[in-house]
Every structure is written in structure tokens, then in C-alpha cells.
Amino acid sequence: MPWTDILNHDAPLERFKRTLQSNRLASTYLFVGPDGIGKRAFALMLAQALLCENVSEPLMPCETCSACQQVIAQTHPDLILISKPADKAFIPLEAFIGDAEHRRQRGLCHDIGLKPYRGGRKIAIIDDADFLNIEGANSLLKTLEEPPPKSLLILLGSSEQKQLSTIVSRSQIVRFEPLTEQHVATVLQGLELETTTSIEELAAASGGSVARAIELSDEEVFQFRSTLRTALASLDPGRDNFGKDILGFVESVGKDTSMRRARLRMVGDFAIHFFEAVMHTAISDGLAKHSTDTEVHNALGRLPEDPQAKAEAVAVAIERTVLMQGQVGYNASPINIILPWLKDLAACLRGQQINVGV
Ligand SMILES: [Zn+2]
């Protein structure tokens, strides 16, 4: 029962079982949900189940045939895996259409159209779809619009809002929920992390993501998250030069640009989780699981009193933060991304209009 290793995603699994039983597998899926919750593991297991040569019931790979072994080793000739290199801001164009000397003779768009070697179908998984730029997405359009027979393309992204509309409109969306705190704690117990923060605290702060919990096991990160929440709860996060503190946190990771960008996106994630907790508590009238969270309550006490205005203010703050994250990677210096963001947050959280258009 290999699926039992994949926690908390019964709903998408049931969906794919029904889809296969009725023979309605689409050619392109976009999996969305926070990083570090098992979307990639799910996609690989789905690929294994579809490529297994000894499958006994739908979506139950045998684990032992050579096709299963090749998928597990990520060497199956009909499985194409693409992700963003750590030192790049986006997935390079050559991953889709080959390098300058092999344009359209290599890369995903070419390979997925080849006859399957052994699996009866070609499956491509694009990890980090958040980092598709317009060039990359455009190169994929023809494949999305005229998918080769028996091909399956799965894109993995952290949220629907971060994907280009040209991709979203051509994909079947499958939503993955964050893990429960209990699931995150269970995974962390097996990892032997070196940290003074307790597993319970890490799981509670993780937003349901194992990857985020591991990042938070760095005490500097954990401490920064607390400071950021206090600043956000004040509804004026830019005061006292907090923008410079954020910059300090971003730069403390070292000189590497891609690591700094990842840090700035992390700042955005922390802010989004905070605003989501505020929203959740506001909607559930304080009875929600965040009701013991002091900073969430501080924010609620300061936001506009009218429930609709309150919800609107927080929704715009989330939208503005997603926009901030989208600006990371386009060569703007971090401080020129951070300061306007903080200024807009202070305005929108007080119920003022801001422009969140592109
Ligand atoms: Zn098998």
C-alpha cells in the first residue's frame, strides 16, 4: 500500500481513482497547495501507478516490476522531470525547448511527443511551476493545447494565484490541503532536527508544511517569524524601520541571490499565513483554532470594526503580499520590493484603497 506513505491527501487520490475508472484522465493537471506537503510525492506515485506493468487494481502499483523500480529511481524513460535549478530565478527555457543548438529537438515539449519507450504513455512533472516565466509558459502552450496522445503533464505550484493565467485556463486544478499539525509533528519526529524549538512549536508554526517546519528549526528564522507577526499585528509594519530588519533577515542568508530571493518569498509566506489566521478567526468569531494566538487577536482588535470591511482589508493584504512575492526574481533590489509592500499593507489594513493590479 504505497499510498499510505502519502499523508492527508485522500481527496485527490479518490478523485484520480474515479477519473481513471471512468477513463477520463485529462492531459494536463495543475496541483496546487503549500510547498512541502507531498504534492511531488503524490505526482510521482501517480506516475508510478500509471506506468506500472503489473498493476492489479487502478492506481495500485506493484512496487516490484522494473517499471516501478525505474520510477522510484527516477530513471524511467517515459518519465520527464523538470524543476528550477537552485541558482536560477526561473525554470530555464531550454528545459522546455532545448538549448540554442537543439531548439525544438530536445526539452520537455519535444520529448513528451515521442513514442513511449515502454510505459504506453509519457508523463512529465514540472516542479516549481511558480517559477515559470512568460517565455517558459509560452513555449508550453502548444503542448497544452494539442497534447500528444497518451501524454500526461503535471505542474506543481504553491497556489493558483501564482500561476500564469495561460497555464491555469488549460489545466485541471487539483487542490492539496496543508498537512495537519499532527502529521507534520509525526514527520518531524523521524528527522532528528538539531534545534532548541520543540516539535510542537515547529508543527504549530509550519502552516502544515514539513519543508517550512524544517526551515523554522533554524532559530533565526523562528525568531524572525515572531517579530514579523508582531509588526503585522500593529497594522503598520513599516514603522520603526522594520523594512530594514526584513532586509537584514533576507541578507543574513549570505550573498547568493537565489537564497536571498527564497528568503524574501518566505517572508511573504509568513505574512500570508498570519493574515489567513486572522481571516479564519474573524470569520469563525474567535472560536477557531487560532483563538489563543495573541498577535492574531491584537490584529483583530485594530482592524476596521465592520465585519465586511475587516474581511476586505485582510483579503487585500493577502493579495498585495502575493504580488510582492511575484516581484521577487525580476531583478528589483529587495528593499525596493519590501518598502512599497509595507506601505501598502499599512494602508489597506486601515481600510484604504490600494492598487494591487500588475
Ligand atoms: Zn509495478
PDB file of N, CA and C and ligand atoms in Angstrom, residues 48-49 51-56 60-69 72, ligand 1:
ATOM      1  N   GLN A  48       3.953   6.440 -11.157  1.00  0.00           N
ATOM      2  CA  GLN A  48       4.331   5.036 -10.976  1.00  0.00           C
ATOM      3  C   GLN A  48       3.129   4.126 -11.223  1.00  0.00           C
ATOM      4  N   ALA A  49       1.976   4.532 -10.681  1.00  0.00           N
ATOM      5  CA  ALA A  49       0.768   3.718 -10.838  1.00  0.00           C
ATOM      6  C   ALA A  49       0.365   3.625 -12.312  1.00  0.00           C
ATOM      7  N   LEU A  51       2.455   3.913 -14.912  1.00  0.00           N
ATOM      8  CA  LEU A  51       3.488   3.266 -15.724  1.00  0.00           C
ATOM      9  C   LEU A  51       3.746   1.816 -15.310  1.00  0.00           C
ATOM     10  N   CYS A  52       3.256   1.428 -14.122  1.00  0.00           N
ATOM     11  CA  CYS A  52       3.479   0.060 -13.615  1.00  0.00           C
ATOM     12  C   CYS A  52       2.984  -0.959 -14.647  1.00  0.00           C
ATOM     13  N   GLU A  53       3.771  -2.025 -14.838  1.00  0.00           N
ATOM     14  CA  GLU A  53       3.411  -3.024 -15.847  1.00  0.00           C
ATOM     15  C   GLU A  53       2.715  -4.236 -15.232  1.00  0.00           C
ATOM     16  N   ASN A  54       2.396  -4.119 -13.958  1.00  0.00           N
ATOM     17  CA  ASN A  54       1.827  -5.269 -13.270  1.00  0.00           C
ATOM     18  C   ASN A  54       0.747  -4.806 -12.296  1.00  0.00           C
ATOM     19  N   VAL A  55      -0.018  -3.803 -12.726  1.00  0.00           N
ATOM     20  CA  VAL A  55      -0.946  -3.172 -11.791  1.00  0.00           C
ATOM     21  C   VAL A  55      -2.186  -4.053 -11.623  1.00  0.00           C
ATOM     22  N   SER A  56      -2.578  -4.294 -10.368  1.00  0.00           N
ATOM     23  CA  SER A  56      -3.674  -5.226 -10.111  1.00  0.00           C
ATOM     24  C   SER A  56      -5.015  -4.506 -10.041  1.00  0.00           C
ATOM     25  N   MET A  60      -2.885   1.214  -8.096  1.00  0.00           N
ATOM     26  CA  MET A  60      -2.130   0.440  -7.110  1.00  0.00           C
ATOM     27  C   MET A  60      -0.911  -0.194  -7.787  1.00  0.00           C
ATOM     28  N   PRO A  61       0.213   0.553  -7.844  1.00  0.00           N
ATOM     29  CA  PRO A  61       1.396  -0.012  -8.491  1.00  0.00           C
ATOM     30  C   PRO A  61       1.933  -1.191  -7.683  1.00  0.00           C
ATOM     31  N   CYS A  62       2.602  -2.118  -8.380  1.00  0.00           N
ATOM     32  CA  CYS A  62       3.047  -3.342  -7.696  1.00  0.00           C
ATOM     33  C   CYS A  62       4.294  -3.106  -6.859  1.00  0.00           C
ATOM     34  N   GLU A  63       5.057  -2.049  -7.153  1.00  0.00           N
ATOM     35  CA  GLU A  63       6.295  -1.717  -6.422  1.00  0.00           C
ATOM     36  C   GLU A  63       7.488  -2.571  -6.813  1.00  0.00           C
ATOM     37  N   THR A  64       7.270  -3.675  -7.552  1.00  0.00           N
ATOM     38  CA  THR A  64       8.387  -4.589  -7.800  1.00  0.00           C
ATOM     39  C   THR A  64       8.775  -4.718  -9.270  1.00  0.00           C
ATOM     40  N   CYS A  65       7.856  -4.437 -10.198  1.00  0.00           N
ATOM     41  CA  CYS A  65       8.201  -4.610 -11.608  1.00  0.00           C
ATOM     42  C   CYS A  65       9.305  -3.615 -11.986  1.00  0.00           C
ATOM     43  N   SER A  66       9.939  -3.835 -13.130  1.00  0.00           N
ATOM     44  CA  SER A  66      11.069  -2.958 -13.446  1.00  0.00           C
ATOM     45  C   SER A  66      10.612  -1.530 -13.732  1.00  0.00           C
ATOM     46  N   ALA A  67       9.381  -1.374 -14.244  1.00  0.00           N
ATOM     47  CA  ALA A  67       8.876  -0.007 -14.473  1.00  0.00           C
ATOM     48  C   ALA A  67       8.723   0.719 -13.137  1.00  0.00           C
ATOM     49  N   CYS A  68       8.154   0.052 -12.155  1.00  0.00           N
ATOM     50  CA  CYS A  68       8.024   0.664 -10.817  1.00  0.00           C
ATOM     51  C   CYS A  68       9.402   1.052 -10.284  1.00  0.00           C
ATOM     52  N   GLN A  69      10.347   0.131 -10.413  1.00  0.00           N
ATOM     53  CA  GLN A  69      11.699   0.393  -9.900  1.00  0.00           C
ATOM     54  C   GLN A  69      12.326   1.601 -10.593  1.00  0.00           C
ATOM     55  N   ILE A  72      10.740   4.777  -9.248  1.00  0.00           N
ATOM     56  CA  ILE A  72      11.266   5.061  -7.902  1.00  0.00           C
ATOM     57  C   ILE A  72      12.681   5.644  -8.006  1.00  0.00           C
TER      58      ILE A  72
HETATM   59 ZN    ZN B   1       4.896  -2.175 -10.966  1.00  0.00          ZN
END
